[in-house]
mmCIF file of C-alpha atoms in Angstrom:
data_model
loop_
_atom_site.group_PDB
_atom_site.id
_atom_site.type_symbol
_atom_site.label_atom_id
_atom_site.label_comp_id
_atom_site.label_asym_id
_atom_site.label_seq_id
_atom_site.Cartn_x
_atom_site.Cartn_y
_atom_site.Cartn_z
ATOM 1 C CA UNK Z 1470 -116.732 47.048 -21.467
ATOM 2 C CA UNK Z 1471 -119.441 45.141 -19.553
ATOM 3 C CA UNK Z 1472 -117.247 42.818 -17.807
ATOM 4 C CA UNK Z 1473 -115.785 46.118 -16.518
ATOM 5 C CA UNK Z 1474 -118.923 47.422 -15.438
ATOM 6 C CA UNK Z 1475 -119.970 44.198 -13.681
ATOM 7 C CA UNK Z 1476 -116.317 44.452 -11.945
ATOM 8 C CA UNK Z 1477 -117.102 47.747 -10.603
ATOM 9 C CA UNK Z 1478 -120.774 47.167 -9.718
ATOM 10 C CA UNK Z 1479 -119.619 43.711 -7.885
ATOM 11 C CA UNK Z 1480 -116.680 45.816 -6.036
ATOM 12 C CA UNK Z 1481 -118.914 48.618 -5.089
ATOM 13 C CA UNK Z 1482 -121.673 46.005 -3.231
ATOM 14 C CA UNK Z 1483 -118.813 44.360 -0.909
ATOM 15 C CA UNK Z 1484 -117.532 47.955 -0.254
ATOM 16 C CA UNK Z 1485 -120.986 49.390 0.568
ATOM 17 C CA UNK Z 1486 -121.693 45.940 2.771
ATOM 18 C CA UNK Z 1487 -118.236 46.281 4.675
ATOM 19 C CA UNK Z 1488 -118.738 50.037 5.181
ATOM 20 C CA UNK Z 1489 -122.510 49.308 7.111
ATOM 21 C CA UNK Z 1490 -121.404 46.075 9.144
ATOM 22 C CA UNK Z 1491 -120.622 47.546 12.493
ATOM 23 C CA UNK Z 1492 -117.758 45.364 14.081
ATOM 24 C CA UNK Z 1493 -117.110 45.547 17.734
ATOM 25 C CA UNK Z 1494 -114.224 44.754 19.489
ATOM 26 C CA UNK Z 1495 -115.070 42.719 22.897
ATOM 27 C CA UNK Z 1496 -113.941 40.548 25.209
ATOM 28 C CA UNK Z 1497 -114.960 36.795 25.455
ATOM 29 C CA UNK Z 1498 -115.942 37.040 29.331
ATOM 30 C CA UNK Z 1499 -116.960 40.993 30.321
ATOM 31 C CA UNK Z 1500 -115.583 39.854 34.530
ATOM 32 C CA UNK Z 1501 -112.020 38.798 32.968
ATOM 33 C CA UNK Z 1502 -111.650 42.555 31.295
ATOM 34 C CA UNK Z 1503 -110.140 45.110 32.969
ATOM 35 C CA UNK Z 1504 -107.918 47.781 31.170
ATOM 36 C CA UNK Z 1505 -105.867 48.565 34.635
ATOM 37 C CA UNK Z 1506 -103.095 45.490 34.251
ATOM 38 C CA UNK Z 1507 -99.983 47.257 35.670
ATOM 39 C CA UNK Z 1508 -99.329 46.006 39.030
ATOM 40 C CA UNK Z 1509 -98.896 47.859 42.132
ATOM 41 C CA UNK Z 1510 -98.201 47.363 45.631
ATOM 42 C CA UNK Z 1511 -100.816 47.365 48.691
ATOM 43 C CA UNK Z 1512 -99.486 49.413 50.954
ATOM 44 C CA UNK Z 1513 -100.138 48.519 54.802
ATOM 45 C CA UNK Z 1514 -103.522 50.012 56.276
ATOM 46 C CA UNK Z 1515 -101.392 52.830 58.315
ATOM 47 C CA UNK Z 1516 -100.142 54.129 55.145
ATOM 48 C CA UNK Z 1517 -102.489 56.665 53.811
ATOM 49 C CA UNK Z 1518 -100.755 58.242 50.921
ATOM 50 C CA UNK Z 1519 -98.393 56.958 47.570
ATOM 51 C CA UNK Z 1520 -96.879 59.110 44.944
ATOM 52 C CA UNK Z 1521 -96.030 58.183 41.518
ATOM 53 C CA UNK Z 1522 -93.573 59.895 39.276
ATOM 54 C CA UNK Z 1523 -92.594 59.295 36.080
ATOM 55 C CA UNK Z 1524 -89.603 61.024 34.167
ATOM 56 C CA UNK Z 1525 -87.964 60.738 31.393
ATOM 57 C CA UNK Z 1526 -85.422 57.972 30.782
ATOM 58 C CA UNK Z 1527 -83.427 59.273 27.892
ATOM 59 C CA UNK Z 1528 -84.396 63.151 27.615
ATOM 60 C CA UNK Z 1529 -87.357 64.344 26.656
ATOM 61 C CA UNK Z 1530 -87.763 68.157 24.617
ATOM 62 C CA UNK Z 1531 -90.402 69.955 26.715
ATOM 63 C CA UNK Z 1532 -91.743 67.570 29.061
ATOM 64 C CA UNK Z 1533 -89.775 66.812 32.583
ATOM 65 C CA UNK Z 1534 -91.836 64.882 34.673
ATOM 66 C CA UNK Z 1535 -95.643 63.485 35.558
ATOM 67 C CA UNK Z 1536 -96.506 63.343 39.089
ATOM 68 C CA UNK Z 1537 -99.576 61.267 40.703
ATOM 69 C CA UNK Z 1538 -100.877 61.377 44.344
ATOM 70 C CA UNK Z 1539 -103.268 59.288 45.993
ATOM 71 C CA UNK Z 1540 -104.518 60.209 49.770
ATOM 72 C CA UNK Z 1541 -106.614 59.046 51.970
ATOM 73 C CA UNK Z 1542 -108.669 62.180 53.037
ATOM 74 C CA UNK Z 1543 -109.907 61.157 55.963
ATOM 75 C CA UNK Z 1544 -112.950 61.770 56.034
ATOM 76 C CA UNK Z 1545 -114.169 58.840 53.091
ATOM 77 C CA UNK Z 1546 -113.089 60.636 50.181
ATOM 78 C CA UNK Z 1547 -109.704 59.717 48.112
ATOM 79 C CA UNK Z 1548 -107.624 62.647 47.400
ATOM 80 C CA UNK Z 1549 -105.792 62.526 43.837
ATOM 81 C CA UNK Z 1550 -102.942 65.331 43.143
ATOM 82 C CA UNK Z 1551 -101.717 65.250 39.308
ATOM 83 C CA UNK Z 1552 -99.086 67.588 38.558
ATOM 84 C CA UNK Z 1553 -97.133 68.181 34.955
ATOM 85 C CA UNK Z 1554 -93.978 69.757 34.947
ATOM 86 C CA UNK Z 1555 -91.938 70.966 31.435
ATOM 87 C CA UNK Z 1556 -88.821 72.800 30.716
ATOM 88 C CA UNK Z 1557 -91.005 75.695 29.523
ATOM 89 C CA UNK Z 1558 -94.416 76.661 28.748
ATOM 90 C CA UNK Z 1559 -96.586 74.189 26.547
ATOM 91 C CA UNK Z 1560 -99.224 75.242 23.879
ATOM 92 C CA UNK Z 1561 -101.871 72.366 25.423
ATOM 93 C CA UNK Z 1562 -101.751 69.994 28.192
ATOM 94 C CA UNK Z 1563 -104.098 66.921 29.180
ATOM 95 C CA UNK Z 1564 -104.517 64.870 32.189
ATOM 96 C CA UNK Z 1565 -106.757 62.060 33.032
ATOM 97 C CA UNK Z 1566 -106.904 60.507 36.498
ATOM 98 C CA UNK Z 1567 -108.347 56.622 36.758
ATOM 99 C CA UNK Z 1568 -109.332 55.539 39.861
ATOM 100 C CA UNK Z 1569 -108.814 51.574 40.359
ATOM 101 C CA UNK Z 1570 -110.407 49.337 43.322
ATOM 102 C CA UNK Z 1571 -108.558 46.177 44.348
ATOM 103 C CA UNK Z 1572 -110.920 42.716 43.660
ATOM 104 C CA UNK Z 1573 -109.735 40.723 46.581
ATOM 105 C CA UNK Z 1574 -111.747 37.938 44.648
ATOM 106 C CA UNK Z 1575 -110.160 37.699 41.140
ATOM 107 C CA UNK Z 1576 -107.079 39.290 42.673
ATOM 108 C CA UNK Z 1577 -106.882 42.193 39.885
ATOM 109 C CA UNK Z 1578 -107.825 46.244 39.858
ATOM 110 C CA UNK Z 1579 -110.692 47.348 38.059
ATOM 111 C CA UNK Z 1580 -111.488 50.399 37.108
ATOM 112 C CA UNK Z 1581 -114.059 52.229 39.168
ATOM 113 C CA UNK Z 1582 -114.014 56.017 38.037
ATOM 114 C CA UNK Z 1583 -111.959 58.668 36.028
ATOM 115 C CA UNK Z 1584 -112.039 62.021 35.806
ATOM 116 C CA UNK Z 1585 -110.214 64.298 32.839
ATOM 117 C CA UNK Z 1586 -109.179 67.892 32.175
ATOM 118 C CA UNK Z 1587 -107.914 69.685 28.620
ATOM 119 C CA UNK Z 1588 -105.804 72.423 29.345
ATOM 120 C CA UNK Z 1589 -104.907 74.794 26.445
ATOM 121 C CA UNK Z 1590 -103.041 78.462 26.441
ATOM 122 C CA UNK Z 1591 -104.347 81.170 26.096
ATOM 123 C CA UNK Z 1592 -104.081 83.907 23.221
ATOM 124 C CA UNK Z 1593 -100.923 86.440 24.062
ATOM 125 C CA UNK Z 1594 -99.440 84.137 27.104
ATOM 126 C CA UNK Z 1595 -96.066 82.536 26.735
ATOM 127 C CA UNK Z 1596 -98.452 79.003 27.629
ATOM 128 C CA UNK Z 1597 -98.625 77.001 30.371
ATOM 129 C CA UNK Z 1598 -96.811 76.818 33.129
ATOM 130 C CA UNK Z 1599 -97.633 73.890 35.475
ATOM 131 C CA UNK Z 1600 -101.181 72.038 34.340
ATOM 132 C CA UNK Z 1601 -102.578 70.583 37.660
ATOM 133 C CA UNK Z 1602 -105.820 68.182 38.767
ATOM 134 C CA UNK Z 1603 -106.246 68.525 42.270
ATOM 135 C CA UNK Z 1604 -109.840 66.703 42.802
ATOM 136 C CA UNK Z 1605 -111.200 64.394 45.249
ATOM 137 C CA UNK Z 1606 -113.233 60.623 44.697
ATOM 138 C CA UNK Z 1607 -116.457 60.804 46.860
ATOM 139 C CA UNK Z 1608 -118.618 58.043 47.400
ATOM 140 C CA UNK Z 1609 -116.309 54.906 47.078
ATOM 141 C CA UNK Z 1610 -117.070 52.348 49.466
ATOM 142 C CA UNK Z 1611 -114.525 52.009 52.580
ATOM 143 C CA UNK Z 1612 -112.657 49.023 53.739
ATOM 144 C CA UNK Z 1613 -110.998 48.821 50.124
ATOM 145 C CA UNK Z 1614 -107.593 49.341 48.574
ATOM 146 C CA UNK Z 1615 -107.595 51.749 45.635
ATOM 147 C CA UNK Z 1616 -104.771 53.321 43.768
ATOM 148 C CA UNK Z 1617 -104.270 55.893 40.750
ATOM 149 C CA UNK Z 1618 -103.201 55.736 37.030
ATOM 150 C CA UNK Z 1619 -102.662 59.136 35.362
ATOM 151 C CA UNK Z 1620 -102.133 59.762 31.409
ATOM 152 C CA UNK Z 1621 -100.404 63.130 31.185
ATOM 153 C CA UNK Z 1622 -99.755 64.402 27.415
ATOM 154 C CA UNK Z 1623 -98.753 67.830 26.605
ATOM 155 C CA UNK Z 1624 -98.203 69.210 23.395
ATOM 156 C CA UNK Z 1625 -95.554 71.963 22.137
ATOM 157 C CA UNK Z 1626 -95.358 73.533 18.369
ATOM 158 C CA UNK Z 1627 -97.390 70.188 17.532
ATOM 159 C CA UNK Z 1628 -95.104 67.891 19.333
ATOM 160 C CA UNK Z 1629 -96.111 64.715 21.355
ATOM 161 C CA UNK Z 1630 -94.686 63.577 24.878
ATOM 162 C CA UNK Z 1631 -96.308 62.219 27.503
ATOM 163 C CA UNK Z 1632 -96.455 59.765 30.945
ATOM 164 C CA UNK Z 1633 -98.607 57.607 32.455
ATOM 165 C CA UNK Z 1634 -97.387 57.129 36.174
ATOM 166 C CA UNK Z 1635 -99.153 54.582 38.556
ATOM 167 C CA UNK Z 1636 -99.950 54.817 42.172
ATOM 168 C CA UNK Z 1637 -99.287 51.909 44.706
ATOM 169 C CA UNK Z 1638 -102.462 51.458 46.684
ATOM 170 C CA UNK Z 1639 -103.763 52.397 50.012
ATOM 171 C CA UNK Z 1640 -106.749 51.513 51.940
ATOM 172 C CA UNK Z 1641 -109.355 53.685 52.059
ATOM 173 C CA UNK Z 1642 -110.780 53.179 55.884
#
């Protein structure tokens, strides 16, 4: 009986210890982290829009297709277009849009903004339709290549599917 209740008292400190260490998952060198590592093309300085799509490979139930624009405004700003399409109307939809510079230095894209929307139908509609994110990036500096990644999800009678497209990139002049 008391090695028992030494037993429990011992297993009770290391679980109350391992419950209040906080561990933090980091990298070694903060400059060598990025999270955008797909590769994508830089497209010549005359070219001031690329569009991603992404579609299902073997058939998916509700969701078609994810499609990502980037555009050169004009006027400094970067235009990003995200468009969902399904076979039917979807229960809840969500898009984020990440907005990557090129570092001519280390030769890699880091992340420089984001921006994210939750989309959800509405009581007594079918659902939606067509979720969209048509924004614009302000305030990036010019003379830089930047492109898009979008993560699309949308959800149907508490099904999963979902795309994450990427953008080639274009100058922003």
């Amino acid at each position: 009986r008391m090695k028992k209740l030494v037993r429990i008292s011992i297993v009770s400190i290391v679980l109350s210890f391992s419950m209040i260490v906080n561990s933090f998952a980091v990298p070694y060198n903060f400059n060598q982290y990025t999270s955008a590592t797909e590769e994508s093309d830089l497209l010549p300085p005359g070219v001031k829009q690329s569009k991603a799509t992404e579609s299902a490979v073997a058939r998916g139930d509700f969701f078609i297709r994810a499609d990502l624009t980037i555009k050169n405004n004009g006027d400094g700003t970067i235009g990003a277009l995200a468009v969902a399409l399904t076979r039917f109307p979807v229960d809840e939809a969500y898009i984020t849009i990440y907005l990557d510079r090129w570092d001519e230095e280390s030769e890699r894209w880091r992340q420089v903004k984001y921006h994210e929307e939750e989309f959800y139908a509405e009581e007594g509609t079918e659902g939606l339709e067509m979720p969209t994110v048509d924004i614009s990036f302000i305030d990036q500096p010019r003379g830089y290549y930047y492109r898009l990644r979008g993560s699309f999800s949308v959800v149907y009678k508490g099904n999963f599917e979902g795309f994450s497209p990427v953008t080639d990139g274009i100058l922003l002049d």
